[in-house]
PDB file of C-alpha atoms and ligand atoms in Angstrom:
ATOM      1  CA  UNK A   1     118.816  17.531  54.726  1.00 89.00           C
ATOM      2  CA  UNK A   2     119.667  18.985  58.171  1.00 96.00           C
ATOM      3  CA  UNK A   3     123.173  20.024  59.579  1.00 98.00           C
ATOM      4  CA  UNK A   4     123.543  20.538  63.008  1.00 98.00           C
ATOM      5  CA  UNK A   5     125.945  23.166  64.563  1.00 98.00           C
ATOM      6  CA  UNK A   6     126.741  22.206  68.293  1.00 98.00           C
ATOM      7  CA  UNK A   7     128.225  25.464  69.879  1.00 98.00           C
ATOM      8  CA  UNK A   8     130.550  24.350  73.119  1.00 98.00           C
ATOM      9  CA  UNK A   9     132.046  27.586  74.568  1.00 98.00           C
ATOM     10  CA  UNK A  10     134.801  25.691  76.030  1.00 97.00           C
ATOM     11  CA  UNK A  11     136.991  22.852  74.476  1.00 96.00           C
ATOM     12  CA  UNK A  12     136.036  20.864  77.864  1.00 94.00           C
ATOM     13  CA  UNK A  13     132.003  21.012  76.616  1.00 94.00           C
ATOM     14  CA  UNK A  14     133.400  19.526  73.051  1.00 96.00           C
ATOM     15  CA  UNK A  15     136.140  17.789  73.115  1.00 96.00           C
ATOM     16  CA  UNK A  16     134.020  14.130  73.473  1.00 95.00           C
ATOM     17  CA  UNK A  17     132.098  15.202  70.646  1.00 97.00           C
ATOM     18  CA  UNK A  18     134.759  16.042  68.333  1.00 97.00           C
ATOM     19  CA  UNK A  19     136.387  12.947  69.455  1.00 97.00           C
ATOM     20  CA  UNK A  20     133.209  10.689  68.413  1.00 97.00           C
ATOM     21  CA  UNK A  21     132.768  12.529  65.283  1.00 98.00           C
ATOM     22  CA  UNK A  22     133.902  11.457  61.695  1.00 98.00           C
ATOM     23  CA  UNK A  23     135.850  14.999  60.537  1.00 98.00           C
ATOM     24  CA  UNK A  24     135.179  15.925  56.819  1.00 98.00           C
ATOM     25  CA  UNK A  25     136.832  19.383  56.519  1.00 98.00           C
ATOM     26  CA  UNK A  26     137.940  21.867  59.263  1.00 98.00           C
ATOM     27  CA  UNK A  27     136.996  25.532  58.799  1.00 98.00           C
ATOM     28  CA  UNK A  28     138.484  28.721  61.004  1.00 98.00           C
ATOM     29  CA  UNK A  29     136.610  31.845  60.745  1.00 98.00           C
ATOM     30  CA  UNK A  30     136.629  34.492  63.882  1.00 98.00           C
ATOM     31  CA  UNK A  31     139.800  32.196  65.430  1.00 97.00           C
ATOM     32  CA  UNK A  32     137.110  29.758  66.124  1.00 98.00           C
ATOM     33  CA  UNK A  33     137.657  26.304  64.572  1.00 98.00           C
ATOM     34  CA  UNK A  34     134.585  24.788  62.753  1.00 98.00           C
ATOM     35  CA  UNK A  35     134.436  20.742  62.598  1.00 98.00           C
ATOM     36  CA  UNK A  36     132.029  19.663  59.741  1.00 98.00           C
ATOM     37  CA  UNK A  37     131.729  15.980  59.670  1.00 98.00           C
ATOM     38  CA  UNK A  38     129.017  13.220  60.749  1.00 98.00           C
ATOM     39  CA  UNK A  39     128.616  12.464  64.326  1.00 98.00           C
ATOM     40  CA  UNK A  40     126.149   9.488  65.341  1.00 96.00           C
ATOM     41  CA  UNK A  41     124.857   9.403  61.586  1.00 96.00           C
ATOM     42  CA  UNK A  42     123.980  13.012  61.624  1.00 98.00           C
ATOM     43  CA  UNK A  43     125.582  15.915  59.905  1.00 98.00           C
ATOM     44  CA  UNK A  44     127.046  18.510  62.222  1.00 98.00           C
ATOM     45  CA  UNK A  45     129.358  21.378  62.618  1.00 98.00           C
ATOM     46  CA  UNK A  46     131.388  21.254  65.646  1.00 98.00           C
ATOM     47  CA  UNK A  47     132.796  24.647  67.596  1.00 98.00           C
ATOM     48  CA  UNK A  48     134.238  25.880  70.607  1.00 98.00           C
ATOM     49  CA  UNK A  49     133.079  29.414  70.638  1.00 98.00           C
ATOM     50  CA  UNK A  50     134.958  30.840  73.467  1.00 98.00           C
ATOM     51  CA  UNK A  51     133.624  32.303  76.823  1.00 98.00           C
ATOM     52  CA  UNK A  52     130.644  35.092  76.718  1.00 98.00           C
ATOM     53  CA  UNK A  53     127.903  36.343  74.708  1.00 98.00           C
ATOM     54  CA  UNK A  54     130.223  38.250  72.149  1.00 98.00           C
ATOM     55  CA  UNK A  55     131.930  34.825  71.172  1.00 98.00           C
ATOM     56  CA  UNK A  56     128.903  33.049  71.203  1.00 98.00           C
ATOM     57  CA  UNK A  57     127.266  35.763  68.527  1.00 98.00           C
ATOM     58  CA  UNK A  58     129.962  35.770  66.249  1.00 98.00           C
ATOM     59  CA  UNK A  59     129.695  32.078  66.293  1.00 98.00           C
ATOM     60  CA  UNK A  60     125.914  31.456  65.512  1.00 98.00           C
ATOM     61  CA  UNK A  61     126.157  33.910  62.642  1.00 98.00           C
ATOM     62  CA  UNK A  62     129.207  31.935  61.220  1.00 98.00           C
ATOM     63  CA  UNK A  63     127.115  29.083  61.395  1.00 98.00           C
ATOM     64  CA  UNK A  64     124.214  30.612  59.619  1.00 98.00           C
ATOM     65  CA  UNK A  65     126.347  32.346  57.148  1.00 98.00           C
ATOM     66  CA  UNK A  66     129.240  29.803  56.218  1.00 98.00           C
ATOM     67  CA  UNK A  67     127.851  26.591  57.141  1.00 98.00           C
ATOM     68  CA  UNK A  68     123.725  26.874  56.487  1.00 98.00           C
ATOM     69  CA  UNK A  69     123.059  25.264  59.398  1.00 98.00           C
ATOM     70  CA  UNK A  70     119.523  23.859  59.797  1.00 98.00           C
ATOM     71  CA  UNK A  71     119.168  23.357  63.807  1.00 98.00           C
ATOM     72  CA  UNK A  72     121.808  24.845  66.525  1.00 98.00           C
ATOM     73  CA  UNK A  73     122.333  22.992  69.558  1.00 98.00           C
ATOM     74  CA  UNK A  74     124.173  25.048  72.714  1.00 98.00           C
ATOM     75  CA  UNK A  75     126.226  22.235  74.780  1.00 97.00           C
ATOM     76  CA  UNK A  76     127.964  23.271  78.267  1.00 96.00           C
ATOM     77  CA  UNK A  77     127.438  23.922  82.226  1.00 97.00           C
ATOM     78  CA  UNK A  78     125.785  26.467  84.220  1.00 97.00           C
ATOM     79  CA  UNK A  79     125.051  27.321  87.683  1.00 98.00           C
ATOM     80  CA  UNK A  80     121.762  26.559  89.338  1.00 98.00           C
ATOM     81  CA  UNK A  81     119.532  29.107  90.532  1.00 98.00           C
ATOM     82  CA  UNK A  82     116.883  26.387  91.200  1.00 98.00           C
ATOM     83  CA  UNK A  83     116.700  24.691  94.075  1.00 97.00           C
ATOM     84  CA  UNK A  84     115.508  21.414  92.332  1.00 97.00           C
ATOM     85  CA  UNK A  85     118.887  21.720  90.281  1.00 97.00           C
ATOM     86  CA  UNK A  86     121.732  20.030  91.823  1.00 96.00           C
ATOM     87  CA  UNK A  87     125.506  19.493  90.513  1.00 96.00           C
ATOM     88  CA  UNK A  88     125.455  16.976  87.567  1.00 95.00           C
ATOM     89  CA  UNK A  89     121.488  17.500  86.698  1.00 96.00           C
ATOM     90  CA  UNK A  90     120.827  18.756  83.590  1.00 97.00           C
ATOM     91  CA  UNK A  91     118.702  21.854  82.271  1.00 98.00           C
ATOM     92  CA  UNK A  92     117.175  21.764  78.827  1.00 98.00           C
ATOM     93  CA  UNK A  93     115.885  25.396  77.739  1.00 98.00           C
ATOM     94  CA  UNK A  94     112.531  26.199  77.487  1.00 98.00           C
ATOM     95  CA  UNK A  95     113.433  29.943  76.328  1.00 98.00           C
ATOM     96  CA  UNK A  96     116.965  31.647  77.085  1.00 98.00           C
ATOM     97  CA  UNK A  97     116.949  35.852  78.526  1.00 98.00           C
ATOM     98  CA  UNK A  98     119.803  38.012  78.608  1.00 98.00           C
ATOM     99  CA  UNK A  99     120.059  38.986  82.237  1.00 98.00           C
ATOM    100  CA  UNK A 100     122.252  41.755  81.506  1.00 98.00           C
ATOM    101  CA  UNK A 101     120.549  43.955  78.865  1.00 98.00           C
ATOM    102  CA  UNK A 102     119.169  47.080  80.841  1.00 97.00           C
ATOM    103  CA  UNK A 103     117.296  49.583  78.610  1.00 97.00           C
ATOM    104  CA  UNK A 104     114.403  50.087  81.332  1.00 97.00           C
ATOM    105  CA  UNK A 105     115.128  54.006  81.510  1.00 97.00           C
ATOM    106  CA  UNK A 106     113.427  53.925  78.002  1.00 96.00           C
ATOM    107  CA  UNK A 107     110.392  51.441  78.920  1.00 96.00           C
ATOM    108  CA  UNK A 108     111.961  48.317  78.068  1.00 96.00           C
ATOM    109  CA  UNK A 109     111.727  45.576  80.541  1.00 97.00           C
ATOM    110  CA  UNK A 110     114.762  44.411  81.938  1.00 97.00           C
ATOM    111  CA  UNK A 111     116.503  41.581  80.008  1.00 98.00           C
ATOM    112  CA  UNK A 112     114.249  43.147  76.733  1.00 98.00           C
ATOM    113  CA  UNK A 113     116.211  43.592  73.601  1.00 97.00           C
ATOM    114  CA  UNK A 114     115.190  46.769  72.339  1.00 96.00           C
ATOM    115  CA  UNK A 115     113.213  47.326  69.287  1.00 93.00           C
ATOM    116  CA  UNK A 116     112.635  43.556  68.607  1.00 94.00           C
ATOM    117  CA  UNK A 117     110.408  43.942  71.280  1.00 89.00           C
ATOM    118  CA  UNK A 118     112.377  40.582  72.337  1.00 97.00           C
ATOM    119  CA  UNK A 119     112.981  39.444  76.389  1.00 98.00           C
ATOM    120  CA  UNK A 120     112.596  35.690  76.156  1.00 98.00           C
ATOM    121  CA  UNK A 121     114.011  33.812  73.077  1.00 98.00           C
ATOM    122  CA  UNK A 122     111.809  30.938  73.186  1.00 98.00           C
ATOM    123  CA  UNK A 123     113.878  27.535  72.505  1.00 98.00           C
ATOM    124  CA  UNK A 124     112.478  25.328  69.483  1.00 98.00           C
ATOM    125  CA  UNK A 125     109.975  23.159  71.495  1.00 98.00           C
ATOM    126  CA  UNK A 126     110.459  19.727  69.479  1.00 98.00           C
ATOM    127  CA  UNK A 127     114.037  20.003  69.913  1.00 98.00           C
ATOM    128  CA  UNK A 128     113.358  20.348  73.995  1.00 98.00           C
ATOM    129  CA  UNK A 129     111.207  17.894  73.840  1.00 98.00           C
ATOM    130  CA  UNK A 130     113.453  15.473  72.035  1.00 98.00           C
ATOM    131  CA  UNK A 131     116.371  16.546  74.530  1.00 97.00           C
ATOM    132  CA  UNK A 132     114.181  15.558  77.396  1.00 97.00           C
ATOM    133  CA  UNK A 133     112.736  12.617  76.505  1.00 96.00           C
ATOM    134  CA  UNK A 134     116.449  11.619  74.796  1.00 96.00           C
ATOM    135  CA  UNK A 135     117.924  12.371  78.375  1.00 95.00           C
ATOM    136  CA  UNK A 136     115.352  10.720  80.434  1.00 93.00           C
ATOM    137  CA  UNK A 137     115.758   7.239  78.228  1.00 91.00           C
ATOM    138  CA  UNK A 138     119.630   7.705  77.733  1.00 85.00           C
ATOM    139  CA  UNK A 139     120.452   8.876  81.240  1.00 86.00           C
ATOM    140  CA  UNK A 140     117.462   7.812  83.365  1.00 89.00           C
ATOM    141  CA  UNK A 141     120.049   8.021  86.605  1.00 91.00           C
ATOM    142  CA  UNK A 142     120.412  11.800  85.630  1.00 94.00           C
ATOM    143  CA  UNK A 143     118.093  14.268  86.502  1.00 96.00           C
ATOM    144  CA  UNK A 144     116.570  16.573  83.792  1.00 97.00           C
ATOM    145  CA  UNK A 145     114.167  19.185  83.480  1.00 97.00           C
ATOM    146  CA  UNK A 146     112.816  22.036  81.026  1.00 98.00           C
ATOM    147  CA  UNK A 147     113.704  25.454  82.181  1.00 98.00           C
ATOM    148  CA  UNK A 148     114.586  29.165  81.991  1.00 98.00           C
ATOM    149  CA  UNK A 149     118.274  29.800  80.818  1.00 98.00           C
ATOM    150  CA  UNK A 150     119.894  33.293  82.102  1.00 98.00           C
ATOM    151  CA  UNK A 151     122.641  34.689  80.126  1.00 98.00           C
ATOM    152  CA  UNK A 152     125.128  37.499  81.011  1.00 98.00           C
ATOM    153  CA  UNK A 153     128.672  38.352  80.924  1.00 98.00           C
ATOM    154  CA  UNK A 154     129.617  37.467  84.195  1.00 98.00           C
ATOM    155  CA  UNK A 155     130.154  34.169  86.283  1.00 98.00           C
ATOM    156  CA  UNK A 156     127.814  34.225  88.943  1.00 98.00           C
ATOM    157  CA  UNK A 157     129.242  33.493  92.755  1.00 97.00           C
ATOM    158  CA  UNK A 158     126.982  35.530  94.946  1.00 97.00           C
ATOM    159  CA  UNK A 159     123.918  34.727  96.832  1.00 97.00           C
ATOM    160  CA  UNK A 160     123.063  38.342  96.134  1.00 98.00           C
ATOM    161  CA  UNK A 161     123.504  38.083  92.463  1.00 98.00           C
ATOM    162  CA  UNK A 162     121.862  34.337  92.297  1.00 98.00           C
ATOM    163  CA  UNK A 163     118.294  35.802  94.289  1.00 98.00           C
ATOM    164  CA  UNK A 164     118.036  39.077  92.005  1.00 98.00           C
ATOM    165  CA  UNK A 165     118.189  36.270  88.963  1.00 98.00           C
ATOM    166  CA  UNK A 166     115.221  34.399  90.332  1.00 98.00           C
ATOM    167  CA  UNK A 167     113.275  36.751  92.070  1.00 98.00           C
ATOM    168  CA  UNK A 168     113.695  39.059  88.242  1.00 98.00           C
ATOM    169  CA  UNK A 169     114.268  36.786  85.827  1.00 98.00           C
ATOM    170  CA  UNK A 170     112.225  33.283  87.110  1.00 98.00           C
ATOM    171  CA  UNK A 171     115.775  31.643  85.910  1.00 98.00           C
ATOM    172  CA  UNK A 172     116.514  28.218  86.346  1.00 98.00           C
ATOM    173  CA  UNK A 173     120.272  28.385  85.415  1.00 98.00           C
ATOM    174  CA  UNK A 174     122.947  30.792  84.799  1.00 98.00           C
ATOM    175  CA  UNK A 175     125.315  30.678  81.864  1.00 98.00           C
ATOM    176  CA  UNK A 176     127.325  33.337  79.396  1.00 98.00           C
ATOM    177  CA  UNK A 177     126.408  32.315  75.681  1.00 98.00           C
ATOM    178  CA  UNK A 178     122.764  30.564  75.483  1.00 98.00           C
ATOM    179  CA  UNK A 179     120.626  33.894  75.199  1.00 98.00           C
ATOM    180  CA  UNK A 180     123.229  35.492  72.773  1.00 98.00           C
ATOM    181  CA  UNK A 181     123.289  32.252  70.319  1.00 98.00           C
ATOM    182  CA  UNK A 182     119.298  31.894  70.981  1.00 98.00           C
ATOM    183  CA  UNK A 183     119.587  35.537  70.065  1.00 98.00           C
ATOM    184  CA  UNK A 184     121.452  34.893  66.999  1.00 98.00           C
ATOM    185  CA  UNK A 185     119.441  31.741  66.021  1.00 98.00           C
ATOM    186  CA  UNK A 186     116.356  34.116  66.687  1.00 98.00           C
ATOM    187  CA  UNK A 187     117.487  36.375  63.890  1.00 98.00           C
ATOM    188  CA  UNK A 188     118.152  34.011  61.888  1.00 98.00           C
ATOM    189  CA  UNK A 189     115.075  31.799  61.883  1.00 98.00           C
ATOM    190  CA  UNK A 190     117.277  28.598  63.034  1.00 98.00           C
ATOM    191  CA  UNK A 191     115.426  26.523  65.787  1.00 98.00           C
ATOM    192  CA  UNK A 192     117.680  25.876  68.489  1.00 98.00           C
ATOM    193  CA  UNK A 193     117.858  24.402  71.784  1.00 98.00           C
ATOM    194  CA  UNK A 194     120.909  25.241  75.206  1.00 98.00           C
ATOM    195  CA  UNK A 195     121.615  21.459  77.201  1.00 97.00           C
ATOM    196  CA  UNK A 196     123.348  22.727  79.912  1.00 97.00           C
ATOM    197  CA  UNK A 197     124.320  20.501  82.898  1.00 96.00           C
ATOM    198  CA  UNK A 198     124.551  22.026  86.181  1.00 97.00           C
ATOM    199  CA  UNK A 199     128.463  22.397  87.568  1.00 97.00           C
ATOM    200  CA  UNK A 200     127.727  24.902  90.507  1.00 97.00           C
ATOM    201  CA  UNK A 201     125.026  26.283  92.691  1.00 97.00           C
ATOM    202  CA  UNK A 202     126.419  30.174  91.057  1.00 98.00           C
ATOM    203  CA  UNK A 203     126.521  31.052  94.858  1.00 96.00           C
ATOM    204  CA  UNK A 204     129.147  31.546  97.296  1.00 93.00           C
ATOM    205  CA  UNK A 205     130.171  28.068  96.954  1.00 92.00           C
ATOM    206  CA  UNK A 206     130.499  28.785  92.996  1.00 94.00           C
ATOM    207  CA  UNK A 207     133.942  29.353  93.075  1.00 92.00           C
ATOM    208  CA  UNK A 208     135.014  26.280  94.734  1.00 92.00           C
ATOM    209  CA  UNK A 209     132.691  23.888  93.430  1.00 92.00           C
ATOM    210  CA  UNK A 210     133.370  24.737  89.394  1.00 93.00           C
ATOM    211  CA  UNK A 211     136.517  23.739  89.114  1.00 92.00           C
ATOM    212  CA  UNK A 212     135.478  20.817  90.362  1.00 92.00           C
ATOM    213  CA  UNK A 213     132.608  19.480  89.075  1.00 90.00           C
ATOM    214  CA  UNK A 214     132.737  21.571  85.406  1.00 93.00           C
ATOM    215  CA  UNK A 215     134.241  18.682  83.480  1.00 92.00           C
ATOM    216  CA  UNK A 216     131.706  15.622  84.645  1.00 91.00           C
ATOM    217  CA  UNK A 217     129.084  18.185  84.319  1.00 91.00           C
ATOM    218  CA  UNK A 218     130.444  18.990  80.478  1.00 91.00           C
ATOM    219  CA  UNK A 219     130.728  15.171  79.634  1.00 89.00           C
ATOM    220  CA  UNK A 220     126.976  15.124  81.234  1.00 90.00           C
ATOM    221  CA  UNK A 221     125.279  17.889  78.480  1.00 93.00           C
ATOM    222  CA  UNK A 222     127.454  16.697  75.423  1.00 93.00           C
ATOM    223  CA  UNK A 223     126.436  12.820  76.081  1.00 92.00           C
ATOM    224  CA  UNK A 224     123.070  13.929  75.677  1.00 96.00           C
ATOM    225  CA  UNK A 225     123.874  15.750  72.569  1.00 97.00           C
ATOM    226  CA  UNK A 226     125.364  12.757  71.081  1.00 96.00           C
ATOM    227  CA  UNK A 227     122.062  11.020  71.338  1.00 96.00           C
ATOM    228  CA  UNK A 228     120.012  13.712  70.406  1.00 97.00           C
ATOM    229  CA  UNK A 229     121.823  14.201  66.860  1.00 97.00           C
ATOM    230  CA  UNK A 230     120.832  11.154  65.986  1.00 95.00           C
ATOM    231  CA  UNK A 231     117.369  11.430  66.441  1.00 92.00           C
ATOM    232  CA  UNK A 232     117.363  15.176  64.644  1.00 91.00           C
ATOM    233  CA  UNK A 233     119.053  13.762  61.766  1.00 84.00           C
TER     234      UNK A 233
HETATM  235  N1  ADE B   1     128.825  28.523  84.020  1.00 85.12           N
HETATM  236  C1  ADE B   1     128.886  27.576  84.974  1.00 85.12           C
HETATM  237  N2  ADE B   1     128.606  28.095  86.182  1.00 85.12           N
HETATM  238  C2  ADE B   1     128.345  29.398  85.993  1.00 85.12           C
HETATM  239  C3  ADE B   1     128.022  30.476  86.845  1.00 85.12           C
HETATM  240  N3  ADE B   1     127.904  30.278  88.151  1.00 85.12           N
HETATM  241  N4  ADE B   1     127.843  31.706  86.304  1.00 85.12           N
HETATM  242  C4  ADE B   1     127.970  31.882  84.974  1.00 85.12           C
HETATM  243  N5  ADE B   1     128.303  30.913  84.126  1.00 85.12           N
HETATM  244  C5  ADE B   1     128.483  29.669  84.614  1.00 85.12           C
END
C-alpha cells in the first residue's frame, strides 16, 4: 500500500494540507513535526522541513527511515528563471540539479555530485505526468508546465545570478530543497516529484514581489497536491 510524504519547507506551503488531512499520530524527529494521517483517501506523512537543502535532507531520510514512505512529493514556491513562467504558474519537475555543488577543479561538471556520477536527479515521470495532467484538469485557469528545478542555498534576487542559472543550468525555476530531497529520494530508491508554483521572477524584483505573492503561490502547488494524492493512492 503506498504512503505519501509531502515535504513543505515552510508552514505557509502546508498548512492547507494539514488542515484537510485526517491526523492519525504526530511524530517529531530532527525538530521537524511529522503528520501521518489520510488526506483525500490517501495515506500521507505531512512535514514542514524548514528552509534549505540541509533541512530538506534530514527530512527525506526521516521519511525513508521512520515512516517507509513509498512516493515523496516536494510542495512550495520558487522563482522563475523562465520567461514562460509567470507569478502564480506552476512548475512540475522533470529532474531537480543542485546549482551550488562546485567540484569542477576535479572534472566534475558543475551542479555534479561527486562520485555518484549524479548532476540531474531525474523526477519519477508517472508522478509528473499525473501532476500535470491533475493540474491541467483541476486548475485549467492555471498555467503548468514540466521543467528543470535549480536548487541552492540561497534566495535568488539578481538578474546576474538568475542568467548564470539559465545560461548553466537550462533551469526553469529556482528553489532551496527540491534537488537535496530528489537527492535523498535518489538514494533511497523513492520516486518523487517537486510542484512548485512560481512566487517571484528571482530577479531584482524578487525581493519585493515574494512577500507578496508567496502565500497564493503556496495555496497554488499544495491544491494540486491535494488532488494528486488521490490519484497516487
Ligand atoms: N523560493 C521562492 N523564490 C525563490 C528565489 N527567488 N530564490 C530561491 N528560492 C525561492
Amino acid at each position: 500500500m503506498s504512503k505519501i510524504g509531502i515535504i513543505g519547507a515552510m508552514d505557509l506551503e502546508v498548512n492547507a494540507l494539514k488542515e484537510a488531512m485526517q491526523l492519525e499520530t504526530k511524530i517529531t524527529r530532527a525538530n521537524m513535526d511529522f503528520y501521518e494521517g489520510t488526506l483525500n483517501g490517501a495515506n500521507v506523512v505531512i512535514v514542514r522541513c524548514g528552509i534549505g537543502k540541509v533541512n530538506a535532507a534530514l527530512c527525506t531520510q526521516i521519511l525513508a527511515d521512520c515512516f517507509c514512505v513509498t512516493h515523496i512529493i516536494n510542495t512550495g514556491v520558487a522563482g522563475s528563471l523562465n520567461a514562460k513562467l509567470d507569478i502564480g504558474d506552476i512548475v512540475i519537475s522533470r529532474d531537480a540539479i543542485h546549482h551550488d555543488v562546485d567540484v569542477t577543479i576535479f572534472g566534475y561538471a558543475l551542479g555534479e555530485v561527486p562520485q555518484i556520477g549524479v548532476r540531474e536527479f531525474t523526477a519519477d515521470k508517472a508522478m509528473a505526468e499525473l501532476a500535470l495532467e491533475t493540474c491541467r484538469r483541476v486548475n485549467p485557469d492555471i498555467h503548468a508546465m514540466m521543467g528543470r528545478v535549480v536548487s541552492g542555498d540561497q534566495f535568488i534576487s539578481s538578474s546576474e545570478v538568475k542568467d548564470h542559472l539559465i545560461r548553466t543550468f537550462a533551469g526553469d525555476c529556482a528553489e532551496m530543497e527540491g534537488a537535496s530531497i530528489a537527492h535523498g529520494a535518489y538514494l533511497n530508491h523513492i520516486p518523487f516529484v517537486i510542484i512548485r508554483a512560481i512566487s517571484d521572477k528571482a530577479d531584482n524584483s524578487a525581493e519585493m514581489d515574494y512577500p507578496t505573492f508567496e502565500a497564493a503561490a503556496a495555496d497554488h502547488s499544495a491544491a494540486l497536491v491535494k488532488e494528486l494524492v488521490a490519484h497516487l493512492a
